[in-house]
Amino acid sequence: MVAMHYLRTIPLLATVAQFLAATAESTVQRTSASRDNDDTPLPVVIWHGLGDTYAAEGIQQVGELIQAVNPGTFVYFVRLDDSAENDRRATFYGNVTEQLARVCADLAAHPILSTAPAIDAVGFSQGGQFLRGYVERCNAPPVRNLVTFGSQHNGIVDYRACESRDWLCRGAMALLHGNTWTSFVQSRLVPAQYFRDPADLDSYLEYSNFLADINNERALKNETYARHIATLENLVLYLFEDDTTVIPKETGWFEDVNGDEITPLRARKMYQEDWIGLRELDRKGGLKFKTTPGEHMQLSDKVLTDAFTEFFGPYKTAARDQDVVGEL
Ligand SMILES: *[C@@H]1O[C@H](CO)[C@@H](O)[C@H](O)[C@H]1NC(C)=O
Ligand SMILES: *[C@@H]1O[C@H](CO)[C@@H](O)[C@H](O)[C@H]1NC(C)=O
């Protein structure tokens, strides 16, 4: 069995320190010279994964790295409770629809996020599909770029293993096994709400409390979901090459894995009939499939830095150039 890997194990501090030293001078110049122009990077919202918390060191270090790459970025860490312990608990227990509604309300009421022209977002593991749900159901404030790492966009066919002393995790997994489709489990156990077995789609379509809805797999499609996804500038899907924690790992790319048969997203009906806007996004070049070496959530600071450099930062580069001309 594979132990859970949490972000808090990532050694990011050295890189952050280097960045801060290198950018300290330019940060001062930028903030004093241009407070109100479009040079300001968009805020970034981070949603952590199963068994993690918004307050965990690894997640906080990701925030520091984002600020090192784009100085002045406001970073918001999604939480379902200010208590780190309760926030961790909510990664295992809760009704995802209700959790998401709570996050939508928090973001919409936030003084900085709600007044930004847009926000960027990064989701780790299940936080990735939850942020996609945010875009589909709420998207106020609107997301420009959404980056997901090892997320379960097409569900999972098996539950992950827990560390032997992680009683919260083990308790949740014990309830899950064999009970996935009961309403008790669908309304209370988070991973069950993105469980999807292609060999038993009927149960999934009937009972799934979250994934079947946000993937628009039922007969009645919600057109708002597709419209919102298509308004993204980029949806960036990172897949861990050696992921043995998420089964199947190809779910990170919306691939359908039925036994040995793997159907890539572009060959699927959900893409061809554009149930959630992915085809339209792909047409304008905004759907990005990426891989990164390693096991689930074994992220290097280089991979994160590259992603934050490419997809986060100021709203419009063009506007920045105009400002420079104006100042001359
Ligand atoms: C579709 O989703 C939007 C956003 O969540 C919601 O307001 C609307 O009621 C949904 N429409 C249907 C038909 O369920
Ligand atoms: C989850 O919460 C939503 C909103 O309160 C509710 O409509 C839904 O029935 C709940 N899901 C289950 C399986 O109870």
CSV table of N, CA and C in Angstrom, one decimal, residues 18-28 67-69 71:
chain,number,residue,atom,x,y,z
A,18,GLN,N,16.0,32.5,-2.1
A,18,GLN,CA,16.8,33.0,-3.2
A,18,GLN,C,16.0,34.0,-4.0
A,19,PHE,N,14.7,33.6,-4.2
A,19,PHE,CA,13.9,34.5,-5.0
A,19,PHE,C,13.7,35.8,-4.3
A,20,LEU,N,13.4,35.8,-3.0
A,20,LEU,CA,13.2,37.0,-2.3
A,20,LEU,C,14.4,37.9,-2.3
A,21,ALA,N,15.6,37.3,-2.2
A,21,ALA,CA,16.8,38.1,-2.2
A,21,ALA,C,16.9,38.8,-3.6
A,22,ALA,N,16.7,38.0,-4.7
A,22,ALA,CA,16.9,38.5,-6.0
A,22,ALA,C,15.8,39.5,-6.4
A,23,THR,N,14.6,39.4,-5.9
A,23,THR,CA,13.6,40.3,-6.3
A,23,THR,C,13.3,41.5,-5.4
A,24,ALA,N,14.0,41.5,-4.2
A,24,ALA,CA,13.7,42.5,-3.2
A,24,ALA,C,13.7,43.9,-3.8
A,25,GLU,N,14.8,44.2,-4.6
A,25,GLU,CA,15.0,45.5,-5.1
A,25,GLU,C,13.8,45.9,-6.1
A,26,SER,N,13.6,45.0,-7.0
A,26,SER,CA,12.6,45.3,-8.0
A,26,SER,C,11.2,45.5,-7.4
A,27,THR,N,10.9,44.7,-6.3
A,27,THR,CA,9.6,44.8,-5.6
A,27,THR,C,9.4,46.2,-5.1
A,28,VAL,N,10.4,46.8,-4.5
A,28,VAL,CA,10.3,48.1,-3.9
A,28,VAL,C,10.1,49.1,-5.0
A,67,GLN,N,4.4,34.4,-4.4
A,67,GLN,CA,4.8,35.8,-4.2
A,67,GLN,C,6.2,36.1,-4.6
A,68,ALA,N,7.1,35.1,-4.5
A,68,ALA,CA,8.4,35.3,-4.9
A,68,ALA,C,8.5,35.4,-6.5
A,69,VAL,N,7.7,34.6,-7.2
A,69,VAL,CA,7.7,34.7,-8.6
A,69,VAL,C,7.0,36.0,-9.1
A,71,PRO,N,6.0,39.3,-7.3
A,71,PRO,CA,5.9,40.1,-6.1
A,71,PRO,C,4.7,40.9,-6.1
